[in-house]
PDB file of C-alpha atoms in Angstrom:
ATOM      1  CA  UNK T 141       1.256  76.983-197.602  1.00 77.00           C
ATOM      2  CA  UNK T 142       2.228  75.402-194.270  1.00 84.00           C
ATOM      3  CA  UNK T 143       3.429  77.678-191.506  1.00 87.00           C
ATOM      4  CA  UNK T 144       7.202  77.678-191.011  1.00 88.00           C
ATOM      5  CA  UNK T 145       8.713  75.808-188.057  1.00 91.00           C
ATOM      6  CA  UNK T 146      11.838  76.718-186.146  1.00 93.00           C
ATOM      7  CA  UNK T 147      15.148  75.353-187.435  1.00 91.00           C
ATOM      8  CA  UNK T 148      17.037  73.826-184.499  1.00 93.00           C
ATOM      9  CA  UNK T 149      20.360  73.094-186.204  1.00 89.00           C
ATOM     10  CA  UNK T 150      22.024  76.348-185.103  1.00 94.00           C
ATOM     11  CA  UNK T 151      21.120  76.194-181.417  1.00 96.00           C
ATOM     12  CA  UNK T 152      24.097  76.616-179.095  1.00 97.00           C
ATOM     13  CA  UNK T 153      24.227  73.967-176.366  1.00 97.00           C
ATOM     14  CA  UNK T 154      26.645  74.061-173.438  1.00 97.00           C
ATOM     15  CA  UNK T 155      27.948  71.450-170.976  1.00 97.00           C
ATOM     16  CA  UNK T 156      26.418  71.372-167.506  1.00 96.00           C
ATOM     17  CA  UNK T 157      29.825  72.226-166.068  1.00 95.00           C
ATOM     18  CA  UNK T 158      29.268  75.801-167.291  1.00 96.00           C
ATOM     19  CA  UNK T 159      25.922  76.208-165.528  1.00 97.00           C
ATOM     20  CA  UNK T 160      25.524  77.773-162.113  1.00 96.00           C
ATOM     21  CA  UNK T 161      23.371  75.340-160.124  1.00 96.00           C
ATOM     22  CA  UNK T 162      20.872  76.641-157.596  1.00 96.00           C
ATOM     23  CA  UNK T 163      20.617  73.330-155.719  1.00 96.00           C
ATOM     24  CA  UNK T 164      23.263  70.793-154.788  1.00 97.00           C
ATOM     25  CA  UNK T 165      23.033  67.318-153.357  1.00 96.00           C
ATOM     26  CA  UNK T 166      23.645  68.532-149.809  1.00 95.00           C
ATOM     27  CA  UNK T 167      20.056  69.840-149.806  1.00 95.00           C
ATOM     28  CA  UNK T 168      18.779  66.236-149.645  1.00 96.00           C
ATOM     29  CA  UNK T 169      17.558  65.596-146.106  1.00 94.00           C
ATOM     30  CA  UNK T 170      18.550  62.595-144.036  1.00 92.00           C
ATOM     31  CA  UNK T 171      15.828  60.601-142.280  1.00 92.00           C
ATOM     32  CA  UNK T 172      16.100  62.671-139.142  1.00 84.00           C
ATOM     33  CA  UNK T 173      14.274  65.916-139.894  1.00 75.00           C
ATOM     34  CA  UNK T 174      11.951  66.889-137.039  1.00 82.00           C
ATOM     35  CA  UNK T 175       8.448  67.383-138.358  1.00 90.00           C
ATOM     36  CA  UNK T 176       5.853  69.717-136.902  1.00 92.00           C
ATOM     37  CA  UNK T 177       3.899  67.807-134.221  1.00 94.00           C
ATOM     38  CA  UNK T 178       0.685  69.506-135.324  1.00 95.00           C
ATOM     39  CA  UNK T 179       1.258  68.549-138.950  1.00 96.00           C
ATOM     40  CA  UNK T 180       2.072  64.975-137.941  1.00 97.00           C
ATOM     41  CA  UNK T 181      -1.179  64.782-135.985  1.00 97.00           C
ATOM     42  CA  UNK T 182      -3.195  66.111-138.930  1.00 97.00           C
ATOM     43  CA  UNK T 183      -1.630  63.532-141.241  1.00 98.00           C
ATOM     44  CA  UNK T 184      -2.198  60.528-138.977  1.00 98.00           C
ATOM     45  CA  UNK T 185      -5.583  59.664-140.558  1.00 98.00           C
ATOM     46  CA  UNK T 186      -3.924  59.496-143.979  1.00 98.00           C
ATOM     47  CA  UNK T 187      -1.061  57.446-142.542  1.00 98.00           C
ATOM     48  CA  UNK T 188      -3.621  55.042-141.083  1.00 98.00           C
ATOM     49  CA  UNK T 189      -5.318  54.708-144.477  1.00 98.00           C
ATOM     50  CA  UNK T 190      -1.946  54.014-146.118  1.00 98.00           C
ATOM     51  CA  UNK T 191      -1.281  51.271-143.597  1.00 98.00           C
ATOM     52  CA  UNK T 192      -4.673  49.695-144.285  1.00 98.00           C
ATOM     53  CA  UNK T 193      -4.188  49.960-148.045  1.00 98.00           C
ATOM     54  CA  UNK T 194      -0.794  48.287-147.736  1.00 98.00           C
ATOM     55  CA  UNK T 195      -2.324  45.411-145.752  1.00 97.00           C
ATOM     56  CA  UNK T 196      -5.137  44.896-148.257  1.00 98.00           C
ATOM     57  CA  UNK T 197      -3.081  45.447-151.410  1.00 98.00           C
ATOM     58  CA  UNK T 198      -5.003  48.502-152.523  1.00 98.00           C
ATOM     59  CA  UNK T 199      -3.429  51.402-154.428  1.00 98.00           C
ATOM     60  CA  UNK T 200      -1.053  53.798-152.648  1.00 98.00           C
ATOM     61  CA  UNK T 201      -0.444  56.530-155.209  1.00 98.00           C
ATOM     62  CA  UNK T 202       1.701  59.642-154.851  1.00 98.00           C
ATOM     63  CA  UNK T 203       1.463  62.347-157.522  1.00 98.00           C
ATOM     64  CA  UNK T 204       3.811  65.300-157.417  1.00 98.00           C
ATOM     65  CA  UNK T 205       5.121  68.415-159.045  1.00 96.00           C
ATOM     66  CA  UNK T 206       8.857  68.664-159.687  1.00 96.00           C
ATOM     67  CA  UNK T 207       9.330  71.041-156.749  1.00 96.00           C
ATOM     68  CA  UNK T 208       8.971  68.009-154.466  1.00 97.00           C
ATOM     69  CA  UNK T 209      12.304  66.721-155.775  1.00 97.00           C
ATOM     70  CA  UNK T 210      13.830  70.160-155.249  1.00 96.00           C
ATOM     71  CA  UNK T 211      12.714  70.145-151.602  1.00 96.00           C
ATOM     72  CA  UNK T 212      15.162  67.376-150.688  1.00 96.00           C
ATOM     73  CA  UNK T 213      12.735  64.685-149.463  1.00 97.00           C
ATOM     74  CA  UNK T 214      13.972  61.859-151.698  1.00 98.00           C
ATOM     75  CA  UNK T 215      15.151  59.611-148.862  1.00 98.00           C
ATOM     76  CA  UNK T 216      11.737  59.798-147.175  1.00 98.00           C
ATOM     77  CA  UNK T 217       9.937  58.804-150.342  1.00 98.00           C
ATOM     78  CA  UNK T 218      12.372  56.008-151.183  1.00 98.00           C
ATOM     79  CA  UNK T 219      11.971  54.654-147.647  1.00 98.00           C
ATOM     80  CA  UNK T 220       8.175  54.661-148.025  1.00 98.00           C
ATOM     81  CA  UNK T 221       8.523  52.887-151.372  1.00 98.00           C
ATOM     82  CA  UNK T 222      10.819  50.230-149.907  1.00 98.00           C
ATOM     83  CA  UNK T 223       8.420  49.607-147.015  1.00 98.00           C
ATOM     84  CA  UNK T 224       5.378  49.223-149.236  1.00 98.00           C
ATOM     85  CA  UNK T 225       3.541  52.473-148.428  1.00 98.00           C
ATOM     86  CA  UNK T 226       3.847  53.750-152.001  1.00 98.00           C
ATOM     87  CA  UNK T 227       3.215  51.509-154.994  1.00 98.00           C
ATOM     88  CA  UNK T 228       2.866  54.138-157.724  1.00 98.00           C
ATOM     89  CA  UNK T 229       4.511  57.514-158.260  1.00 98.00           C
ATOM     90  CA  UNK T 230       3.362  60.001-160.894  1.00 98.00           C
ATOM     91  CA  UNK T 231       5.384  63.005-162.088  1.00 98.00           C
ATOM     92  CA  UNK T 232       5.149  65.821-164.575  1.00 98.00           C
ATOM     93  CA  UNK T 233       7.825  66.002-167.260  1.00 98.00           C
ATOM     94  CA  UNK T 234      10.205  68.087-165.154  1.00 98.00           C
ATOM     95  CA  UNK T 235      10.416  65.284-162.606  1.00 98.00           C
ATOM     96  CA  UNK T 236      12.839  63.224-164.667  1.00 98.00           C
ATOM     97  CA  UNK T 237      15.039  66.278-165.220  1.00 98.00           C
ATOM     98  CA  UNK T 238      15.696  67.090-161.574  1.00 98.00           C
ATOM     99  CA  UNK T 239      15.965  63.415-160.639  1.00 98.00           C
ATOM    100  CA  UNK T 240      18.435  62.716-163.455  1.00 98.00           C
ATOM    101  CA  UNK T 241      20.599  65.776-162.801  1.00 98.00           C
ATOM    102  CA  UNK T 242      20.786  65.047-159.064  1.00 98.00           C
ATOM    103  CA  UNK T 243      21.813  61.450-159.767  1.00 98.00           C
ATOM    104  CA  UNK T 244      24.344  62.322-162.454  1.00 98.00           C
ATOM    105  CA  UNK T 245      26.091  65.455-161.163  1.00 98.00           C
ATOM    106  CA  UNK T 246      24.701  65.996-157.654  1.00 97.00           C
ATOM    107  CA  UNK T 247      23.128  69.324-158.587  1.00 97.00           C
ATOM    108  CA  UNK T 248      20.106  70.716-160.382  1.00 97.00           C
ATOM    109  CA  UNK T 249      18.087  73.879-161.110  1.00 96.00           C
ATOM    110  CA  UNK T 250      19.184  77.024-162.878  1.00 95.00           C
ATOM    111  CA  UNK T 251      18.195  80.674-162.593  1.00 95.00           C
ATOM    112  CA  UNK T 252      15.492  81.275-165.171  1.00 95.00           C
ATOM    113  CA  UNK T 253      15.773  85.030-164.639  1.00 95.00           C
ATOM    114  CA  UNK T 254      19.463  84.923-165.476  1.00 94.00           C
ATOM    115  CA  UNK T 255      19.665  82.433-168.339  1.00 96.00           C
ATOM    116  CA  UNK T 256      16.532  83.478-170.217  1.00 97.00           C
ATOM    117  CA  UNK T 257      18.144  86.865-170.840  1.00 96.00           C
ATOM    118  CA  UNK T 258      20.821  85.325-173.058  1.00 96.00           C
ATOM    119  CA  UNK T 259      18.787  82.434-174.467  1.00 96.00           C
ATOM    120  CA  UNK T 260      20.860  79.883-172.559  1.00 96.00           C
ATOM    121  CA  UNK T 261      18.035  78.642-170.366  1.00 97.00           C
ATOM    122  CA  UNK T 262      17.683  74.874-170.644  1.00 97.00           C
ATOM    123  CA  UNK T 263      20.382  74.340-173.239  1.00 97.00           C
ATOM    124  CA  UNK T 264      22.555  71.851-171.360  1.00 97.00           C
ATOM    125  CA  UNK T 265      24.147  68.935-173.146  1.00 97.00           C
ATOM    126  CA  UNK T 266      24.050  66.245-170.465  1.00 98.00           C
ATOM    127  CA  UNK T 267      20.452  66.939-169.470  1.00 98.00           C
ATOM    128  CA  UNK T 268      19.344  66.552-173.079  1.00 98.00           C
ATOM    129  CA  UNK T 269      20.794  63.036-173.091  1.00 98.00           C
ATOM    130  CA  UNK T 270      17.509  62.115-171.428  1.00 98.00           C
ATOM    131  CA  UNK T 271      16.092  62.394-174.941  1.00 98.00           C
ATOM    132  CA  UNK T 272      18.554  59.749-176.141  1.00 98.00           C
ATOM    133  CA  UNK T 273      17.381  57.427-173.343  1.00 98.00           C
ATOM    134  CA  UNK T 274      13.741  57.940-174.288  1.00 98.00           C
ATOM    135  CA  UNK T 275      14.366  57.593-178.022  1.00 98.00           C
ATOM    136  CA  UNK T 276      16.308  54.354-177.570  1.00 98.00           C
ATOM    137  CA  UNK T 277      13.605  52.901-175.330  1.00 98.00           C
ATOM    138  CA  UNK T 278      10.944  53.814-177.895  1.00 98.00           C
ATOM    139  CA  UNK T 279      12.821  52.043-180.668  1.00 97.00           C
ATOM    140  CA  UNK T 280      13.415  48.961-178.543  1.00 97.00           C
ATOM    141  CA  UNK T 281      10.100  48.625-176.683  1.00 94.00           C
ATOM    142  CA  UNK T 282       7.595  51.498-176.374  1.00 87.00           C
ATOM    143  CA  UNK T 283       5.654  49.474-173.795  1.00 91.00           C
ATOM    144  CA  UNK T 284       8.426  50.010-171.244  1.00 96.00           C
ATOM    145  CA  UNK T 285       7.152  53.506-170.454  1.00 97.00           C
ATOM    146  CA  UNK T 286       9.017  56.753-169.953  1.00 98.00           C
ATOM    147  CA  UNK T 287       9.552  56.560-166.202  1.00 98.00           C
ATOM    148  CA  UNK T 288      10.818  53.010-166.319  1.00 98.00           C
ATOM    149  CA  UNK T 289      13.182  53.778-169.210  1.00 98.00           C
ATOM    150  CA  UNK T 290      14.778  56.630-167.281  1.00 98.00           C
ATOM    151  CA  UNK T 291      14.795  54.660-164.044  1.00 98.00           C
ATOM    152  CA  UNK T 292      16.565  51.696-165.619  1.00 98.00           C
ATOM    153  CA  UNK T 293      19.145  53.963-167.243  1.00 98.00           C
ATOM    154  CA  UNK T 294      19.973  55.627-163.915  1.00 98.00           C
ATOM    155  CA  UNK T 295      19.955  52.312-162.051  1.00 98.00           C
ATOM    156  CA  UNK T 296      22.370  50.731-164.554  1.00 98.00           C
ATOM    157  CA  UNK T 297      24.654  53.785-164.632  1.00 98.00           C
ATOM    158  CA  UNK T 298      27.718  54.669-162.592  1.00 98.00           C
ATOM    159  CA  UNK T 299      26.250  58.031-161.576  1.00 98.00           C
ATOM    160  CA  UNK T 300      27.612  59.011-158.152  1.00 98.00           C
ATOM    161  CA  UNK T 301      24.254  59.904-156.582  1.00 98.00           C
ATOM    162  CA  UNK T 302      21.871  57.359-158.076  1.00 98.00           C
ATOM    163  CA  UNK T 303      20.983  56.210-154.560  1.00 98.00           C
ATOM    164  CA  UNK T 304      18.724  59.272-154.197  1.00 98.00           C
ATOM    165  CA  UNK T 305      16.994  58.778-157.554  1.00 98.00           C
ATOM    166  CA  UNK T 306      13.267  58.089-157.186  1.00 98.00           C
ATOM    167  CA  UNK T 307      13.139  56.663-160.690  1.00 98.00           C
ATOM    168  CA  UNK T 308      16.051  54.293-160.063  1.00 98.00           C
ATOM    169  CA  UNK T 309      14.435  53.166-156.797  1.00 98.00           C
ATOM    170  CA  UNK T 310      11.131  52.553-158.577  1.00 98.00           C
ATOM    171  CA  UNK T 311      12.884  50.511-161.288  1.00 98.00           C
ATOM    172  CA  UNK T 312      14.713  48.512-158.644  1.00 98.00           C
ATOM    173  CA  UNK T 313      11.519  47.816-156.691  1.00 98.00           C
ATOM    174  CA  UNK T 314       9.276  47.205-159.689  1.00 98.00           C
ATOM    175  CA  UNK T 315       7.020  50.146-158.809  1.00 98.00           C
ATOM    176  CA  UNK T 316       5.421  52.233-161.591  1.00 98.00           C
ATOM    177  CA  UNK T 317       6.965  55.704-161.789  1.00 98.00           C
ATOM    178  CA  UNK T 318       4.892  57.394-164.458  1.00 98.00           C
ATOM    179  CA  UNK T 319       5.718  60.610-166.307  1.00 98.00           C
ATOM    180  CA  UNK T 320       2.900  62.689-167.765  1.00 98.00           C
ATOM    181  CA  UNK T 321       4.443  65.019-170.319  1.00 98.00           C
ATOM    182  CA  UNK T 322       3.031  68.175-171.877  1.00 97.00           C
ATOM    183  CA  UNK T 323       5.161  68.739-174.970  1.00 97.00           C
ATOM    184  CA  UNK T 324       6.835  72.127-174.909  1.00 97.00           C
ATOM    185  CA  UNK T 325       6.890  72.484-171.116  1.00 97.00           C
ATOM    186  CA  UNK T 326      10.287  70.932-170.363  1.00 98.00           C
ATOM    187  CA  UNK T 327      13.770  72.113-171.253  1.00 98.00           C
ATOM    188  CA  UNK T 328      14.724  68.874-173.008  1.00 98.00           C
ATOM    189  CA  UNK T 329      11.992  69.608-175.573  1.00 98.00           C
ATOM    190  CA  UNK T 330      14.102  72.542-176.827  1.00 97.00           C
ATOM    191  CA  UNK T 331      16.867  70.278-178.091  1.00 98.00           C
ATOM    192  CA  UNK T 332      17.394  68.895-181.620  1.00 97.00           C
ATOM    193  CA  UNK T 333      17.446  65.303-180.324  1.00 97.00           C
ATOM    194  CA  UNK T 334      13.932  65.563-178.886  1.00 98.00           C
ATOM    195  CA  UNK T 335      11.500  63.175-180.577  1.00 97.00           C
ATOM    196  CA  UNK T 336       7.895  64.086-179.868  1.00 97.00           C
ATOM    197  CA  UNK T 337       6.601  60.760-181.144  1.00 97.00           C
ATOM    198  CA  UNK T 338       8.915  58.784-178.852  1.00 98.00           C
ATOM    199  CA  UNK T 339       8.154  60.896-175.792  1.00 98.00           C
ATOM    200  CA  UNK T 340       4.437  60.892-176.506  1.00 98.00           C
ATOM    201  CA  UNK T 341       4.280  57.132-176.953  1.00 98.00           C
ATOM    202  CA  UNK T 342       6.204  56.367-173.761  1.00 98.00           C
ATOM    203  CA  UNK T 343       4.247  58.931-171.750  1.00 98.00           C
ATOM    204  CA  UNK T 344       0.983  57.414-172.998  1.00 98.00           C
ATOM    205  CA  UNK T 345       2.202  54.008-171.862  1.00 98.00           C
ATOM    206  CA  UNK T 346       2.793  55.582-168.455  1.00 98.00           C
ATOM    207  CA  UNK T 347      -0.740  56.984-168.429  1.00 98.00           C
ATOM    208  CA  UNK T 348      -2.136  53.490-168.952  1.00 98.00           C
ATOM    209  CA  UNK T 349       0.114  52.155-166.188  1.00 98.00           C
ATOM    210  CA  UNK T 350      -1.142  54.880-163.893  1.00 98.00           C
ATOM    211  CA  UNK T 351      -4.750  54.150-164.834  1.00 98.00           C
ATOM    212  CA  UNK T 352      -4.206  50.486-163.949  1.00 98.00           C
ATOM    213  CA  UNK T 353      -3.127  51.586-160.476  1.00 98.00           C
ATOM    214  CA  UNK T 354      -6.219  53.794-160.142  1.00 98.00           C
ATOM    215  CA  UNK T 355      -8.308  50.724-161.041  1.00 98.00           C
ATOM    216  CA  UNK T 356      -7.140  49.356-157.634  1.00 98.00           C
ATOM    217  CA  UNK T 357      -8.047  52.546-155.767  1.00 98.00           C
ATOM    218  CA  UNK T 358     -11.118  51.193-153.942  1.00 98.00           C
ATOM    219  CA  UNK T 359      -9.936  51.158-150.319  1.00 98.00           C
ATOM    220  CA  UNK T 360      -6.725  52.892-151.309  1.00 98.00           C
ATOM    221  CA  UNK T 361      -5.088  56.314-151.149  1.00 98.00           C
ATOM    222  CA  UNK T 362      -4.140  58.879-153.790  1.00 98.00           C
ATOM    223  CA  UNK T 363      -2.024  61.888-152.793  1.00 98.00           C
ATOM    224  CA  UNK T 364      -1.050  65.064-154.589  1.00 98.00           C
ATOM    225  CA  UNK T 365       1.941  67.095-153.447  1.00 98.00           C
ATOM    226  CA  UNK T 366       2.170  70.397-155.272  1.00 96.00           C
ATOM    227  CA  UNK T 367       0.741  69.650-158.711  1.00 97.00           C
ATOM    228  CA  UNK T 368      -1.929  72.173-159.671  1.00 96.00           C
ATOM    229  CA  UNK T 369      -2.783  70.834-163.132  1.00 97.00           C
ATOM    230  CA  UNK T 370      -1.101  67.555-164.086  1.00 97.00           C
ATOM    231  CA  UNK T 371      -2.093  65.523-161.038  1.00 98.00           C
ATOM    232  CA  UNK T 372      -5.794  66.410-160.787  1.00 98.00           C
ATOM    233  CA  UNK T 373      -6.340  66.206-164.545  1.00 98.00           C
ATOM    234  CA  UNK T 374      -4.544  62.873-165.103  1.00 98.00           C
ATOM    235  CA  UNK T 375      -6.190  61.435-161.989  1.00 98.00           C
ATOM    236  CA  UNK T 376      -9.653  62.568-163.130  1.00 98.00           C
ATOM    237  CA  UNK T 377      -9.415  60.841-166.510  1.00 98.00           C
ATOM    238  CA  UNK T 378      -7.895  57.680-165.058  1.00 98.00           C
ATOM    239  CA  UNK T 379     -10.616  57.520-162.402  1.00 98.00           C
ATOM    240  CA  UNK T 380     -13.323  57.827-165.038  1.00 98.00           C
ATOM    241  CA  UNK T 381     -11.723  54.935-166.939  1.00 98.00           C
ATOM    242  CA  UNK T 382     -11.479  52.869-163.748  1.00 98.00           C
ATOM    243  CA  UNK T 383     -15.102  53.498-162.829  1.00 98.00           C
ATOM    244  CA  UNK T 384     -16.243  52.708-166.364  1.00 98.00           C
ATOM    245  CA  UNK T 385     -14.613  49.285-166.167  1.00 98.00           C
ATOM    246  CA  UNK T 386     -15.713  48.713-162.572  1.00 98.00           C
ATOM    247  CA  UNK T 387     -19.342  49.451-163.437  1.00 97.00           C
ATOM    248  CA  UNK T 388     -19.283  46.807-166.164  1.00 97.00           C
ATOM    249  CA  UNK T 389     -17.856  44.291-163.688  1.00 97.00           C
ATOM    250  CA  UNK T 390     -20.395  45.200-160.976  1.00 97.00           C
ATOM    251  CA  UNK T 391     -17.677  46.708-158.799  1.00 97.00           C
ATOM    252  CA  UNK T 392     -17.026  50.164-157.367  1.00 97.00           C
ATOM    253  CA  UNK T 393     -14.165  52.631-157.077  1.00 98.00           C
ATOM    254  CA  UNK T 394     -15.675  55.046-154.572  1.00 97.00           C
ATOM    255  CA  UNK T 395     -14.404  54.448-151.057  1.00 98.00           C
ATOM    256  CA  UNK T 396     -10.870  55.775-150.978  1.00 98.00           C
ATOM    257  CA  UNK T 397      -8.833  58.597-149.442  1.00 98.00           C
ATOM    258  CA  UNK T 398      -7.362  61.653-151.135  1.00 98.00           C
ATOM    259  CA  UNK T 399      -4.715  64.009-149.773  1.00 98.00           C
ATOM    260  CA  UNK T 400      -3.586  67.330-151.207  1.00 98.00           C
ATOM    261  CA  UNK T 401      -0.534  69.100-149.759  1.00 98.00           C
ATOM    262  CA  UNK T 402       0.119  72.576-151.125  1.00 97.00           C
ATOM    263  CA  UNK T 403       0.497  76.242-150.183  1.00 96.00           C
ATOM    264  CA  UNK T 404      -3.001  77.488-150.990  1.00 94.00           C
ATOM    265  CA  UNK T 405      -5.164  78.939-148.246  1.00 94.00           C
ATOM    266  CA  UNK T 406      -8.252  76.754-148.382  1.00 95.00           C
ATOM    267  CA  UNK T 407     -11.190  77.302-146.031  1.00 93.00           C
ATOM    268  CA  UNK T 408     -11.931  74.891-143.203  1.00 92.00           C
ATOM    269  CA  UNK T 409     -14.911  73.604-145.193  1.00 93.00           C
ATOM    270  CA  UNK T 410     -12.742  72.631-148.189  1.00 94.00           C
ATOM    271  CA  UNK T 411     -14.906  69.535-148.696  1.00 93.00           C
ATOM    272  CA  UNK T 412     -17.486  71.865-150.238  1.00 92.00           C
ATOM    273  CA  UNK T 413     -16.873  73.161-153.746  1.00 93.00           C
ATOM    274  CA  UNK T 414     -15.931  76.810-154.140  1.00 92.00           C
ATOM    275  CA  UNK T 415     -18.407  79.030-156.015  1.00 91.00           C
ATOM    276  CA  UNK T 416     -17.694  79.721-159.676  1.00 93.00           C
ATOM    277  CA  UNK T 417     -17.345  83.405-158.858  1.00 93.00           C
ATOM    278  CA  UNK T 418     -14.212  82.741-156.770  1.00 92.00           C
ATOM    279  CA  UNK T 419     -10.671  81.983-157.906  1.00 92.00           C
ATOM    280  CA  UNK T 420     -10.703  78.857-155.741  1.00 93.00           C
ATOM    281  CA  UNK T 421     -13.157  77.225-158.133  1.00 94.00           C
ATOM    282  CA  UNK T 422     -10.373  77.055-160.720  1.00 94.00           C
ATOM    283  CA  UNK T 423      -7.855  75.414-158.383  1.00 95.00           C
ATOM    284  CA  UNK T 424      -8.200  71.885-159.720  1.00 96.00           C
ATOM    285  CA  UNK T 425      -6.838  69.921-156.759  1.00 97.00           C
ATOM    286  CA  UNK T 426      -9.606  71.405-154.605  1.00 97.00           C
ATOM    287  CA  UNK T 427     -12.678  70.744-156.708  1.00 97.00           C
ATOM    288  CA  UNK T 428     -11.368  67.544-158.338  1.00 98.00           C
ATOM    289  CA  UNK T 429      -9.454  65.716-155.604  1.00 98.00           C
ATOM    290  CA  UNK T 430     -11.016  67.118-152.439  1.00 98.00           C
ATOM    291  CA  UNK T 431     -14.665  67.403-153.498  1.00 98.00           C
ATOM    292  CA  UNK T 432     -16.041  65.925-156.701  1.00 98.00           C
ATOM    293  CA  UNK T 433     -14.344  62.531-156.933  1.00 98.00           C
ATOM    294  CA  UNK T 434     -14.902  61.642-153.265  1.00 98.00           C
ATOM    295  CA  UNK T 435     -18.467  62.901-153.050  1.00 97.00           C
ATOM    296  CA  UNK T 436     -19.998  59.428-153.109  1.00 94.00           C
ATOM    297  CA  UNK T 437     -18.101  57.495-150.489  1.00 96.00           C
ATOM    298  CA  UNK T 438     -14.541  58.765-150.239  1.00 97.00           C
ATOM    299  CA  UNK T 439     -12.756  61.043-147.804  1.00 98.00           C
ATOM    300  CA  UNK T 440     -10.421  63.958-148.466  1.00 98.00           C
ATOM    301  CA  UNK T 441      -7.695  65.792-146.559  1.00 98.00           C
ATOM    302  CA  UNK T 442      -5.833  69.043-147.170  1.00 98.00           C
ATOM    303  CA  UNK T 443      -2.616  70.138-145.468  1.00 97.00           C
ATOM    304  CA  UNK T 444      -0.988  73.481-146.112  1.00 97.00           C
ATOM    305  CA  UNK T 445       2.798  73.431-145.969  1.00 96.00           C
ATOM    306  CA  UNK T 446       6.031  73.233-147.937  1.00 97.00           C
ATOM    307  CA  UNK T 447       7.073  69.800-149.165  1.00 97.00           C
ATOM    308  CA  UNK T 448      10.159  69.799-146.954  1.00 96.00           C
ATOM    309  CA  UNK T 449       7.702  69.747-144.016  1.00 96.00           C
ATOM    310  CA  UNK T 450       4.695  67.763-145.231  1.00 97.00           C
ATOM    311  CA  UNK T 451       6.563  64.743-146.617  1.00 97.00           C
ATOM    312  CA  UNK T 452       8.627  64.166-143.426  1.00 97.00           C
ATOM    313  CA  UNK T 453       5.457  64.718-141.370  1.00 97.00           C
ATOM    314  CA  UNK T 454       3.626  61.980-143.274  1.00 98.00           C
ATOM    315  CA  UNK T 455       6.658  59.698-142.888  1.00 97.00           C
ATOM    316  CA  UNK T 456       6.786  60.384-139.145  1.00 97.00           C
ATOM    317  CA  UNK T 457       3.041  59.834-138.751  1.00 97.00           C
ATOM    318  CA  UNK T 458       3.499  56.368-140.246  1.00 97.00           C
ATOM    319  CA  UNK T 459       6.435  55.744-137.918  1.00 95.00           C
ATOM    320  CA  UNK T 460       4.325  56.603-134.876  1.00 95.00           C
ATOM    321  CA  UNK T 461       1.417  54.411-135.946  1.00 96.00           C
ATOM    322  CA  UNK T 462       3.760  51.533-136.731  1.00 95.00           C
ATOM    323  CA  UNK T 463       5.220  51.796-133.242  1.00 90.00           C
ATOM    324  CA  UNK T 464       1.775  51.827-131.645  1.00 88.00           C
ATOM    325  CA  UNK T 465       0.622  48.781-133.580  1.00 86.00           C
ATOM    326  CA  UNK T 466       3.866  46.874-133.065  1.00 79.00           C
ATOM    327  CA  UNK T 467       4.775  46.774-136.729  1.00 72.00           C
ATOM    328  CA  UNK T 468       8.428  46.612-137.689  1.00 57.00           C
ATOM    329  CA  UNK T 469      10.282  48.293-140.496  1.00 52.00           C
TER     330      UNK T 469
END
C-alpha cells in the first residue's frame, strides 16, 4: 500500500493584508550609502576583474541567498546590471518570493516564530499567485525558465514598486535570472496551486541557462553572496559540465575569479582547504568556490560582512576604478 499524502483542500489561506510585515520598501537603499573604505579597497581586485570581463565579454555571474534582497541593495545590483557588470544572476527559490512581494505590495518577510505557532506561516494568498505564474508559463513554454517567467510577469504588471525588482530588471535587459528550487523549501510549495512538475521543469531550464553562462567563465567572474548550499553546489555541477564540453573542444575553463561574501570567520589562508576534522571543511563556499575549483589557474577572494555593506562596497570599488580609467557610466 502506498503511504498517505497530505490533503491540501482544507488549508486556510489569508490575504497579505492580514500579515505583519517585518520589512517595508523604505529599507531599500538609494545609491548613496557610504561603504567602508577598507572593504572597498579589498574588493578592488574583484572590481578590476569585472571590468576586464565586461570588456572581453566573459561571464559576470552573481549568485545569492534571499537575504541579499532583504538587505535593501536592489538599486546597486540593478545599476550594475544596466551597466554591464552583471550578466547572470542566480537565486534560490526564496528569491522570487521577496522580489515579488516587494514589487507588489512594498513589503516582505514575516515572523516565523510568531506564525509557525498557529500554522499560518507562509499561507498568504497573493504570494501563492507566483505558482499561477509558473504554471501558466509551463503550459505555454517550459523553455522560458522560472526566473524569466516571474520577471516578465512583474515587468508587465502595474505593481507600484516593480522598479526595484531584480527579476523585472533582468527580463527588461535580457539577462538570465535563474532560480534553483529545492521543492519543499519555499512557502509557495505549501499551497494547493503548487505544481511540482511545472516548477521543476522551469527550474531545470534555469539550471541549463546558468550552465551556459558558466561555459563562458574563462576570464570571467563568479560571485556568491550569502548562499551556503545552493550557490556552491549548482556552480560545481555547472562548472563540471562546462569543463567537460571545453575539454572536447580543446578549450579551458580555468582562469577566472571567484568571490564569496558572507559572515563566516575564515582564516587568512582561506585558499587552503580546511581539514576534514574541522567544521570549516563542510562550509561549501570555502572548499568549492575558494579552493577546489580555482586550484588550477583561478583566483579567489573572501570578504566578511553583511550584504548591506559588501554590495555597496563592490559597487563603489567599480565607481572608483571607472573614474581612474576615464570610463563613463
